[in-house]
Coordinates of N, CA and C in Angstrom, one line a residue:
M1 N -24.5 -9.7 -13.9 CA -24.1 -8.3 -13.7 C -22.6 -8.2 -13.3
A2 N -22.0 -7.2 -13.9 CA -20.6 -7.0 -13.7 C -20.3 -6.5 -12.3
S3 N -19.2 -7.0 -11.7 CA -18.9 -6.6 -10.3 C -18.4 -5.2 -10.3
A4 N -18.5 -4.5 -9.2 CA -18.1 -3.1 -9.1 C -16.5 -3.1 -9.0
P5 N -15.9 -2.0 -9.5 CA -14.5 -1.9 -9.3 C -14.1 -2.0 -7.8
T6 N -12.9 -2.5 -7.6 CA -12.4 -2.6 -6.2 C -12.3 -1.2 -5.6
L7 N -11.7 -0.2 -6.4 CA -11.6 1.2 -5.9 C -12.2 2.1 -7.0
Q8 N -13.0 3.0 -6.6 CA -13.7 3.9 -7.6 C -13.8 5.3 -7.0
L9 N -13.1 6.3 -7.6 CA -13.2 7.6 -7.2 C -13.9 8.4 -8.2
T10 N -14.8 9.3 -7.8 CA -15.6 10.1 -8.7 C -15.6 11.6 -8.2
G11 N -15.0 12.5 -9.0 CA -15.0 13.9 -8.7 C -14.3 14.2 -7.3
I12 N -13.2 13.5 -7.0 CA -12.6 13.6 -5.7 C -11.7 14.9 -5.7
G13 N -11.9 15.7 -4.7 CA -11.1 16.9 -4.5 C -10.6 16.9 -3.0
R14 N -9.4 17.4 -2.8 CA -8.9 17.5 -1.4 C -8.3 18.9 -1.2
Q15 N -8.9 19.7 -0.3 CA -8.5 21.0 0.0 C -8.0 21.1 1.4
Y16 N -6.9 21.9 1.6 CA -6.3 22.1 2.9 C -6.3 23.6 3.1
G17 N -6.8 24.0 4.3 CA -6.8 25.4 4.7 C -7.8 26.3 3.9
E18 N -7.8 27.5 4.2 CA -8.8 28.4 3.5 C -8.3 29.8 3.1
D19 N -7.1 30.2 3.6 CA -6.6 31.5 3.4 C -5.1 31.6 3.0
P20 N -4.8 31.3 1.8 CA -5.7 30.8 0.7 C -5.8 29.3 0.8
P21 N -6.8 28.7 0.1 CA -6.9 27.2 0.2 C -5.8 26.6 -0.7
I22 N -5.3 25.4 -0.3 CA -4.4 24.6 -1.1 C -5.2 23.4 -1.7
H23 N -5.2 23.3 -3.0 CA -5.9 22.2 -3.6 C -5.0 21.1 -4.0
A24 N -4.9 20.1 -3.1 CA -4.0 18.9 -3.4 C -4.5 18.0 -4.5
L25 N -5.8 17.9 -4.6 CA -6.4 17.1 -5.6 C -7.6 17.8 -6.2
R26 N -7.8 17.7 -7.5 CA -8.8 18.4 -8.2 C -9.6 17.5 -9.2
D27 N -10.9 17.2 -8.8 CA -11.8 16.5 -9.7 C -11.2 15.2 -10.2
V28 N -10.7 14.4 -9.3 CA -10.0 13.1 -9.7 C -11.1 12.0 -9.9
N29 N -11.0 11.4 -11.1 CA -11.9 10.2 -11.4 C -10.9 9.1 -11.7
L30 N -11.2 8.0 -11.0 CA -10.3 6.8 -11.1 C -11.0 5.6 -10.7
H31 N -10.8 4.5 -11.5 CA -11.3 3.2 -11.0 C -10.1 2.2 -11.1
V32 N -10.1 1.3 -10.2 CA -9.1 0.2 -10.2 C -9.9 -1.1 -10.0
E33 N -9.7 -2.0 -11.0 CA -10.4 -3.3 -11.0 C -9.6 -4.3 -10.1
R34 N -10.3 -5.3 -9.6 CA -9.7 -6.3 -8.8 C -8.6 -7.0 -9.5
G35 N -7.5 -7.2 -8.9 CA -6.3 -7.8 -9.6 C -5.5 -7.0 -10.5
E36 N -5.8 -5.7 -10.5 CA -5.1 -4.7 -11.4 C -3.8 -4.2 -10.7
W37 N -2.8 -3.9 -11.4 CA -1.6 -3.2 -10.9 C -1.5 -1.8 -11.5
L38 N -1.8 -0.8 -10.7 CA -1.8 0.6 -11.2 C -0.6 1.3 -10.6
A39 N 0.1 2.1 -11.5 CA 1.1 3.0 -11.1 C 0.6 4.4 -11.2
I40 N 0.7 5.2 -10.2 CA 0.4 6.6 -10.2 C 1.7 7.4 -10.2
E41 N 2.1 8.0 -11.3 CA 3.4 8.6 -11.4 C 3.3 10.1 -11.5
G42 N 4.2 10.8 -10.7 CA 4.1 12.2 -10.7 C 5.3 12.8 -9.9
P43 N 5.6 14.1 -10.1 CA 6.7 14.7 -9.3 C 6.3 14.9 -7.9
S44 N 7.3 15.3 -7.1 CA 7.1 15.7 -5.7 C 6.1 16.9 -5.6
G45 N 5.1 16.8 -4.7 CA 4.1 17.8 -4.6 C 3.0 17.8 -5.6
S46 N 2.9 16.7 -6.3 CA 1.8 16.6 -7.3 C 0.5 16.2 -6.8
G47 N 0.5 15.6 -5.6 CA -0.8 15.1 -5.0 C -0.9 13.6 -4.9
K48 N 0.2 12.9 -5.3 CA 0.1 11.5 -5.4 C 0.0 10.8 -4.0
S49 N 0.7 11.4 -3.0 CA 0.6 10.8 -1.6 C -0.8 11.1 -1.0
T50 N -1.3 12.3 -1.3 CA -2.7 12.6 -0.8 C -3.7 11.6 -1.4
L51 N -3.5 11.3 -2.7 CA -4.4 10.4 -3.4 C -4.3 9.0 -2.8
L52 N -3.1 8.5 -2.5 CA -2.9 7.2 -1.9 C -3.5 7.2 -0.5
N53 N -3.3 8.2 0.3 CA -3.9 8.3 1.6 C -5.4 8.2 1.6
I54 N -6.1 8.8 0.6 CA -7.5 8.7 0.5 C -7.9 7.3 0.1
L55 N -7.2 6.7 -0.8 CA -7.5 5.3 -1.2 C -7.3 4.3 0.0
G56 N -6.4 4.6 0.9 CA -6.1 3.8 2.0 C -6.9 4.1 3.2
C57 N -7.9 5.1 3.1 CA -8.7 5.5 4.2 C -7.9 6.1 5.4
L58 N -6.8 6.7 5.0 CA -6.0 7.4 6.0 C -6.3 8.9 6.0
D59 N -7.0 9.3 5.0 CA -7.4 10.7 4.8 C -8.8 10.7 4.1
H60 N -9.5 11.8 4.1 CA -10.8 11.8 3.4 C -10.8 13.0 2.4
S61 N -11.7 12.9 1.5 CA -11.7 13.9 0.4 C -12.6 15.1 0.9
T62 N -12.4 16.2 0.3 CA -13.3 17.4 0.6 C -14.5 17.3 -0.3
T63 N -14.4 16.9 -1.5 CA -15.5 16.7 -2.4 C -15.4 15.4 -3.1
G64 N -16.5 14.9 -3.7 CA -16.5 13.7 -4.5 C -16.9 12.5 -3.7
T65 N -16.8 11.3 -4.3 CA -17.3 10.0 -3.8 C -16.2 9.0 -4.0
Y66 N -16.0 8.2 -2.9 CA -15.0 7.1 -3.0 C -15.8 5.8 -2.6
L67 N -15.8 4.9 -3.5 CA -16.4 3.6 -3.3 C -15.3 2.5 -3.2
F68 N -15.4 1.7 -2.1 CA -14.5 0.6 -2.0 C -15.3 -0.7 -2.1
E69 N -15.1 -1.4 -3.2 CA -15.9 -2.5 -3.6 C -17.4 -2.2 -3.4
G70 N -17.8 -1.1 -4.0 CA -19.2 -0.7 -4.0 C -19.7 0.0 -2.7
Q71 N -18.9 0.1 -1.7 CA -19.3 0.7 -0.4 C -18.8 2.1 -0.4
D72 N -19.7 3.0 -0.1 CA -19.4 4.5 0.0 C -18.6 4.7 1.3
V73 N -17.3 5.0 1.1 CA -16.4 5.2 2.3 C -16.8 6.5 3.0
G74 N -17.3 7.5 2.3 CA -17.7 8.7 2.9 C -18.8 8.6 3.9
E75 N -19.6 7.5 3.9 CA -20.7 7.3 4.8 C -20.3 6.5 6.0
L76 N -19.0 6.1 6.1 CA -18.5 5.3 7.2 C -18.0 6.2 8.4
S77 N -18.2 5.7 9.6 CA -17.6 6.4 10.7 C -16.1 6.2 10.7
D78 N -15.3 6.9 11.6 CA -13.9 6.7 11.7 C -13.6 5.2 12.1
R79 N -14.4 4.7 13.0 CA -14.2 3.3 13.4 C -14.4 2.3 12.3
E80 N -15.5 2.6 11.5 CA -15.8 1.7 10.4 C -14.7 1.8 9.3
R81 N -14.2 3.0 9.0 CA -13.1 3.2 8.1 C -11.9 2.4 8.5
G82 N -11.6 2.5 9.8 CA -10.4 1.8 10.4 C -10.6 0.3 10.2
G83 N -11.8 -0.2 10.4 CA -12.0 -1.6 10.2 C -11.9 -2.1 8.8
L84 N -12.4 -1.3 7.9 CA -12.2 -1.6 6.4 C -10.7 -1.6 6.1
R85 N -10.0 -0.6 6.6 CA -8.5 -0.5 6.3 C -7.8 -1.8 6.9
S86 N -8.1 -2.1 8.1 CA -7.3 -3.2 8.7 C -7.7 -4.6 8.1
Q87 N -8.9 -4.7 7.6 CA -9.3 -6.0 7.0 C -8.9 -6.2 5.6
H88 N -8.8 -5.1 4.8 CA -8.7 -5.3 3.4 C -7.5 -4.6 2.7
I89 N -6.9 -3.6 3.4 CA -5.9 -2.8 2.8 C -4.5 -3.0 3.4
A90 N -3.5 -3.2 2.7 CA -2.1 -3.3 3.2 C -1.3 -2.2 2.6
F91 N -0.3 -1.7 3.4 CA 0.5 -0.6 3.1 C 2.0 -1.0 3.1
V92 N 2.7 -0.5 2.1 CA 4.2 -0.5 2.1 C 4.7 0.8 1.8
F93 N 5.6 1.3 2.7 CA 6.1 2.7 2.5 C 7.6 2.7 2.1
Q94 N 8.1 3.9 1.8 CA 9.5 4.0 1.4 C 10.4 3.7 2.5
S95 N 10.0 4.1 3.8 CA 10.8 3.7 5.0 C 10.2 2.3 5.4
F96 N 11.0 1.5 6.0 CA 10.6 0.1 6.2 C 9.8 0.0 7.5
H97 N 10.0 0.9 8.5 CA 9.3 0.9 9.8 C 9.3 -0.5 10.5
L98 N 10.5 -1.1 10.6 CA 10.7 -2.3 11.3 C 11.3 -2.0 12.7
L99 N 11.0 -2.8 13.7 CA 11.5 -2.7 15.0 C 12.9 -3.4 15.1
A100 N 13.9 -2.6 15.3 CA 15.3 -3.2 15.3 C 15.6 -4.3 16.3
H101 N 14.9 -4.2 17.4 CA 15.1 -5.2 18.5 C 14.2 -6.4 18.4
R102 N 13.4 -6.5 17.4 CA 12.6 -7.7 17.1 C 13.1 -8.5 15.9
T103 N 13.0 -9.8 16.0 CA 13.4 -10.6 14.8 C 12.5 -10.3 13.6
V104 N 13.0 -10.8 12.5 CA 12.2 -10.7 11.3 C 10.8 -11.3 11.4
V105 N 10.7 -12.5 11.9 CA 9.4 -13.1 12.0 C 8.5 -12.4 13.1
E106 N 9.1 -11.9 14.1 CA 8.4 -11.1 15.1 C 7.8 -9.8 14.5
N107 N 8.6 -9.1 13.7 CA 8.1 -7.9 13.0 C 6.9 -8.3 12.1
V108 N 6.9 -9.4 11.4 CA 5.8 -9.7 10.6 C 4.6 -10.1 11.4
M109 N 4.8 -10.8 12.6 CA 3.7 -11.2 13.4 C 3.0 -10.0 14.0
L110 N 3.7 -8.9 14.1 CA 3.0 -7.7 14.7 C 1.8 -7.2 13.9
A111 N 1.7 -7.6 12.7 CA 0.5 -7.3 11.9 C -0.8 -7.8 12.4
E112 N -0.7 -8.9 13.2 CA -1.9 -9.5 13.7 C -1.9 -9.5 15.3
V113 N -1.1 -8.6 15.9 CA -1.0 -8.5 17.3 C -2.3 -8.3 18.0
Y114 N -3.3 -7.5 17.4 CA -4.5 -7.2 18.0 C -5.7 -8.2 17.6
Q115 N -5.3 -9.2 16.9 CA -6.3 -10.2 16.5 C -6.3 -11.4 17.4
H116 N -7.5 -12.1 17.4 CA -7.6 -13.2 18.3 C -6.8 -14.4 17.6
G117 N -6.4 -15.3 18.5 CA -5.6 -16.5 18.0 C -4.4 -16.6 18.7
S118 N -3.8 -17.8 18.7 CA -2.6 -18.1 19.4 C -1.3 -17.5 18.8
R119 N -0.3 -17.2 19.6 CA 0.9 -16.7 19.1 C 1.6 -17.8 18.1
R120 N 1.4 -19.0 18.5 CA 2.0 -20.1 17.6 C 1.4 -20.0 16.2
D121 N 0.1 -19.8 16.1 CA -0.6 -19.8 14.8 C -0.1 -18.5 14.0
R122 N 0.0 -17.4 14.8 CA 0.5 -16.2 14.1 C 1.9 -16.4 13.6
R123 N 2.7 -17.1 14.3 CA 4.1 -17.4 13.8 C 4.1 -18.2 12.6
V124 N 3.2 -19.3 12.6 CA 3.2 -20.1 11.4 C 2.8 -19.3 10.2
R125 N 1.8 -18.4 10.3 CA 1.3 -17.6 9.2 C 2.4 -16.6 8.8
A126 N 3.1 -16.1 9.7 CA 4.2 -15.1 9.4 C 5.4 -15.8 8.7
E127 N 5.7 -17.0 9.1 CA 6.8 -17.8 8.4 C 6.4 -18.1 7.0
A128 N 5.1 -18.5 6.8 CA 4.6 -18.8 5.5 C 4.7 -17.6 4.6
M129 N 4.4 -16.4 5.1 CA 4.5 -15.1 4.3 C 5.9 -14.8 4.0
L130 N 6.8 -15.0 5.0 CA 8.2 -14.8 4.7 C 8.8 -15.7 3.6
E131 N 8.3 -16.9 3.6 CA 8.7 -17.8 2.5 C 8.2 -17.3 1.2
R132 N 7.0 -16.8 1.2 CA 6.4 -16.2 -0.1 C 7.2 -15.1 -0.6
V133 N 7.8 -14.3 0.2 CA 8.6 -13.2 -0.3 C 10.1 -13.5 -0.4
G134 N 10.5 -14.8 -0.2 CA 11.8 -15.2 -0.4 C 12.8 -15.0 0.8
L135 N 12.2 -15.0 2.0 CA 13.0 -14.7 3.2 C 12.9 -15.7 4.3
A136 N 12.6 -17.0 3.9 CA 12.5 -18.0 4.9 C 13.8 -18.2 5.6
H137 N 14.9 -17.9 5.0 CA 16.3 -18.1 5.6 C 16.7 -17.0 6.5
R138 N 15.8 -16.0 6.7 CA 16.2 -14.8 7.5 C 15.2 -14.7 8.7
T139 N 14.4 -15.7 9.0 CA 13.4 -15.6 10.0 C 13.8 -15.1 11.3
N140 N 14.9 -15.5 11.8 CA 15.4 -15.2 13.2 C 16.4 -14.1 13.2
Y141 N 16.7 -13.4 12.0 CA 17.6 -12.3 12.0 C 16.9 -11.0 12.6
L142 N 17.8 -10.1 13.0 CA 17.3 -8.8 13.4 C 17.4 -7.9 12.2
P143 N 16.5 -6.9 12.0 CA 16.5 -6.1 10.8 C 17.9 -5.4 10.5
P144 N 18.7 -4.9 11.5 CA 19.9 -4.3 11.2 C 20.9 -5.2 10.4
R145 N 20.7 -6.5 10.5 CA 21.6 -7.4 9.8 C 21.1 -7.7 8.3
L146 N 20.0 -7.1 7.9 CA 19.5 -7.3 6.6 C 19.9 -6.2 5.7
S147 N 19.9 -6.5 4.4 CA 20.1 -5.4 3.4 C 18.8 -4.6 3.2
G148 N 18.9 -3.5 2.5 CA 17.7 -2.7 2.3 C 16.6 -3.4 1.6
G149 N 17.0 -4.2 0.6 CA 16.0 -5.0 -0.2 C 15.3 -6.0 0.7
E150 N 16.1 -6.7 1.6 CA 15.5 -7.7 2.5 C 14.6 -7.0 3.5
R151 N 14.9 -5.8 4.0 CA 14.0 -5.1 4.9 C 12.7 -4.8 4.2
Q152 N 12.7 -4.4 3.0 CA 11.5 -4.1 2.3 C 10.7 -5.3 2.0
R153 N 11.3 -6.4 1.8 CA 10.6 -7.7 1.7 C 9.9 -8.1 3.0
V154 N 10.6 -7.8 4.1 CA 9.9 -8.0 5.4 C 8.7 -7.1 5.6
A155 N 8.8 -5.9 5.2 CA 7.7 -4.9 5.3 C 6.6 -5.4 4.4
I156 N 6.8 -5.9 3.2 CA 5.8 -6.4 2.4 C 5.1 -7.7 3.0
A157 N 5.9 -8.6 3.5 CA 5.3 -9.7 4.2 C 4.4 -9.3 5.4
R158 N 4.9 -8.4 6.2 CA 4.1 -7.9 7.3 C 2.8 -7.3 6.8
A159 N 2.9 -6.5 5.7 CA 1.7 -5.8 5.1 C 0.6 -6.8 4.7
L160 N 1.1 -7.9 4.1 CA 0.1 -8.9 3.5 C -0.4 -9.9 4.5
L161 N 0.2 -10.0 5.7 CA -0.3 -11.0 6.6 C -1.8 -10.6 7.0
G162 N -2.6 -11.6 7.0 CA -4.0 -11.4 7.3 C -4.9 -11.4 6.0
S163 N -4.3 -11.8 4.9 CA -5.1 -12.0 3.6 C -5.7 -10.7 3.1
R164 N -5.1 -9.6 3.3 CA -5.6 -8.3 2.7 C -5.3 -8.4 1.2
H165 N -6.3 -7.9 0.4 CA -6.2 -8.2 -1.0 C -5.9 -6.9 -1.8
V166 N -5.7 -5.7 -1.1 CA -5.3 -4.5 -1.8 C -4.0 -4.0 -1.2
L167 N -3.0 -3.8 -2.0 CA -1.7 -3.4 -1.5 C -1.4 -2.0 -2.1
L168 N -1.2 -1.0 -1.2 CA -0.9 0.4 -1.5 C 0.6 0.6 -1.2
C169 N 1.3 1.0 -2.2 CA 2.8 1.2 -2.1 C 3.2 2.6 -2.3
D170 N 3.8 3.2 -1.3 CA 4.3 4.6 -1.4 C 5.8 4.6 -1.6
E171 N 6.1 4.8 -2.9 CA 7.6 4.9 -3.3 C 8.3 3.7 -2.7
P172 N 7.9 2.4 -3.0 CA 8.5 1.3 -2.3 C 9.9 1.0 -2.6
T173 N 10.5 1.6 -3.7 CA 11.9 1.4 -4.0 C 12.7 2.7 -3.7
G174 N 12.1 3.7 -3.1 CA 12.7 5.0 -2.9 C 14.0 5.0 -2.2
N175 N 14.2 4.0 -1.2 CA 15.4 4.0 -0.4 C 16.4 2.9 -0.8
L176 N 16.2 2.4 -2.1 CA 16.9 1.3 -2.5 C 17.8 1.6 -3.8
D177 N 18.9 0.9 -4.0 CA 19.6 1.1 -5.2 C 18.9 0.5 -6.4
T178 N 19.3 0.8 -7.6 CA 18.6 0.4 -8.8 C 18.3 -1.1 -8.9
A179 N 19.4 -1.9 -8.7 CA 19.2 -3.3 -8.8 C 18.3 -3.9 -7.8
T180 N 18.4 -3.4 -6.5 CA 17.6 -3.9 -5.5 C 16.1 -3.4 -5.7
G181 N 16.0 -2.2 -6.2 CA 14.6 -1.7 -6.5 C 13.9 -2.6 -7.5
L182 N 14.7 -3.0 -8.6 CA 14.1 -3.8 -9.6 C 13.7 -5.2 -9.1
A183 N 14.5 -5.7 -8.1 CA 14.1 -7.0 -7.5 C 12.8 -6.9 -6.7
I184 N 12.6 -5.7 -6.0 CA 11.4 -5.5 -5.3 C 10.2 -5.4 -6.3
M185 N 10.5 -4.8 -7.5 CA 9.4 -4.7 -8.5 C 9.1 -6.1 -9.0
D186 N 10.1 -6.9 -9.2 CA 9.8 -8.3 -9.6 C 9.0 -9.0 -8.6
L187 N 9.2 -8.8 -7.3 CA 8.4 -9.4 -6.2 C 6.9 -8.9 -6.4
L188 N 6.8 -7.6 -6.6 CA 5.4 -7.1 -6.7 C 4.7 -7.7 -8.0
A189 N 5.5 -7.9 -9.0 CA 4.9 -8.5 -10.2 C 4.4 -9.9 -9.9
G190 N 5.2 -10.6 -9.1 CA 4.8 -12.0 -8.7 C 3.5 -12.0 -7.9
L191 N 3.4 -11.0 -7.0 CA 2.2 -10.9 -6.1 C 1.0 -10.5 -7.0
H192 N 1.2 -9.6 -8.0 CA 0.2 -9.2 -8.9 C -0.3 -10.4 -9.7
A193 N 0.6 -11.2 -10.2 CA 0.3 -12.4 -10.9 C -0.6 -13.4 -10.1
D194 N -0.4 -13.4 -8.8 CA -1.2 -14.2 -7.9 C -2.5 -13.6 -7.6
G195 N -2.8 -12.5 -8.1 CA -4.2 -11.9 -8.0 C -4.3 -10.7 -7.1
L196 N -3.2 -10.2 -6.5 CA -3.2 -9.1 -5.6 C -3.5 -7.8 -6.4
T197 N -4.3 -6.9 -5.9 CA -4.6 -5.6 -6.4 C -3.5 -4.7 -5.9
I198 N -2.8 -4.0 -6.7 CA -1.7 -3.1 -6.3 C -1.9 -1.7 -6.8
V199 N -1.8 -0.7 -6.0 CA -1.7 0.7 -6.4 C -0.3 1.2 -5.9
M200 N 0.5 1.7 -6.8 CA 1.8 2.1 -6.4 C 2.0 3.6 -6.9
I201 N 2.6 4.4 -6.0 CA 2.9 5.8 -6.4 C 4.5 5.8 -6.6
T202 N 4.9 6.6 -7.6 CA 6.3 6.7 -7.9 C 6.6 8.0 -8.6
H203 N 7.8 8.5 -8.5 CA 8.2 9.7 -9.3 C 8.9 9.2 -10.5
S204 N 9.1 7.9 -10.7 CA 9.9 7.4 -11.8 C 9.0 6.8 -12.9
P205 N 9.1 7.5 -14.1 CA 8.3 6.9 -15.3 C 8.8 5.5 -15.6
E206 N 10.1 5.2 -15.4 CA 10.6 3.9 -15.8 C 9.9 2.8 -14.9
L207 N 9.8 3.1 -13.6 CA 9.2 2.1 -12.7 C 7.7 2.0 -13.0
A208 N 7.1 3.1 -13.3 CA 5.7 3.1 -13.6 C 5.3 2.2 -14.8
Q209 N 6.2 2.2 -15.7 CA 6.0 1.4 -16.9 C 6.0 -0.1 -16.6
L210 N 6.5 -0.5 -15.5 CA 6.5 -2.0 -15.1 C 5.1 -2.4 -14.6
A211 N 4.3 -1.5 -14.2 CA 2.9 -1.8 -13.8 C 2.1 -2.1 -15.0
S212 N 0.9 -2.8 -14.8 CA 0.0 -3.1 -16.0 C -0.7 -1.9 -16.5
R213 N -0.8 -0.9 -15.7 CA -1.5 0.4 -16.1 C -0.9 1.6 -15.4
Q214 N -0.9 2.7 -16.1 CA -0.3 3.9 -15.6 C -1.2 5.1 -15.7
V215 N -1.2 5.9 -14.6 CA -1.8 7.2 -14.7 C -0.8 8.2 -14.2
Q216 N -1.0 9.5 -14.6 CA -0.1 10.5 -14.2 C -0.8 11.6 -13.4
I217 N -0.2 12.2 -12.4 CA -0.8 13.2 -11.6 C 0.2 14.4 -11.6
V218 N -0.4 15.6 -11.9 CA 0.4 16.8 -11.9 C -0.5 17.9 -11.3
D219 N 0.0 18.6 -10.3 CA -0.8 19.7 -9.7 C -2.2 19.3 -9.3
G220 N -2.3 18.0 -8.8 CA -3.6 17.6 -8.4 C -4.6 17.0 -9.4
F221 N -4.2 17.2 -10.7 CA -5.0 16.7 -11.8 C -4.5 15.3 -12.3
L222 N -5.4 14.4 -12.5 CA -5.0 13.0 -12.9 C -5.4 12.8 -14.3
T223 N -4.4 12.2 -15.1 CA -4.7 11.8 -16.5 C -4.2 10.4 -16.7
E224 N -4.9 9.8 -17.6 CA -4.6 8.4 -17.9 C -3.3 8.3 -18.7
G225 N -2.5 7.3 -18.4 CA -1.2 7.1 -19.1 C -0.1 7.9 -18.5
A226 N 1.2 7.4 -18.6 CA 2.3 8.1 -18.1 C 2.8 9.0 -19.2
A227 N 3.4 10.2 -18.8 CA 3.9 11.1 -19.8 C 5.2 10.6 -20.3

């Protein structure tokens, strides 16, 4: 029997307000297989951030069904959704959200601050993740001493600590220059090659084409392929 898609949306709609209602998403159908790299491309206000928030269990749909590895997310309590999110889903945002007064390795360690285990073990895992993203030589630096690209690498290392296997990226190159942004895309390509499932939203058709699959969203409607 074939395994269920990692992420599967069927008839998903998201409405805000009632007078008049704002339809952020309309009848969205989407599946993402394990190990796939999907780019969701669309202009500002198209609904792509709303879609990513639903995939990441940060928001819920008004209509439709969302299955995460075959589990109906709509049937979970807020606590259960939070547990699913913390165990399986990693996030990388346009802003790096690093603590300026904590070292690079300490920022990464914060991803496991509420989990059991020794601080020493957390540091070892954090250092290994920093090596994976090419920042072993910046372990004890403070974020203000890093370039934008290096800060985003720290954010990716922190997101992936804890063996989460789905990475959701919200405009991960939005605050970076072109060359640095392409370097981050190369890093994502390497993580994808290692088997990580990635869903990335972007307003750039050029960056979307670097993913293994593209969909486009406009006015809350999703279509396969980039325009």
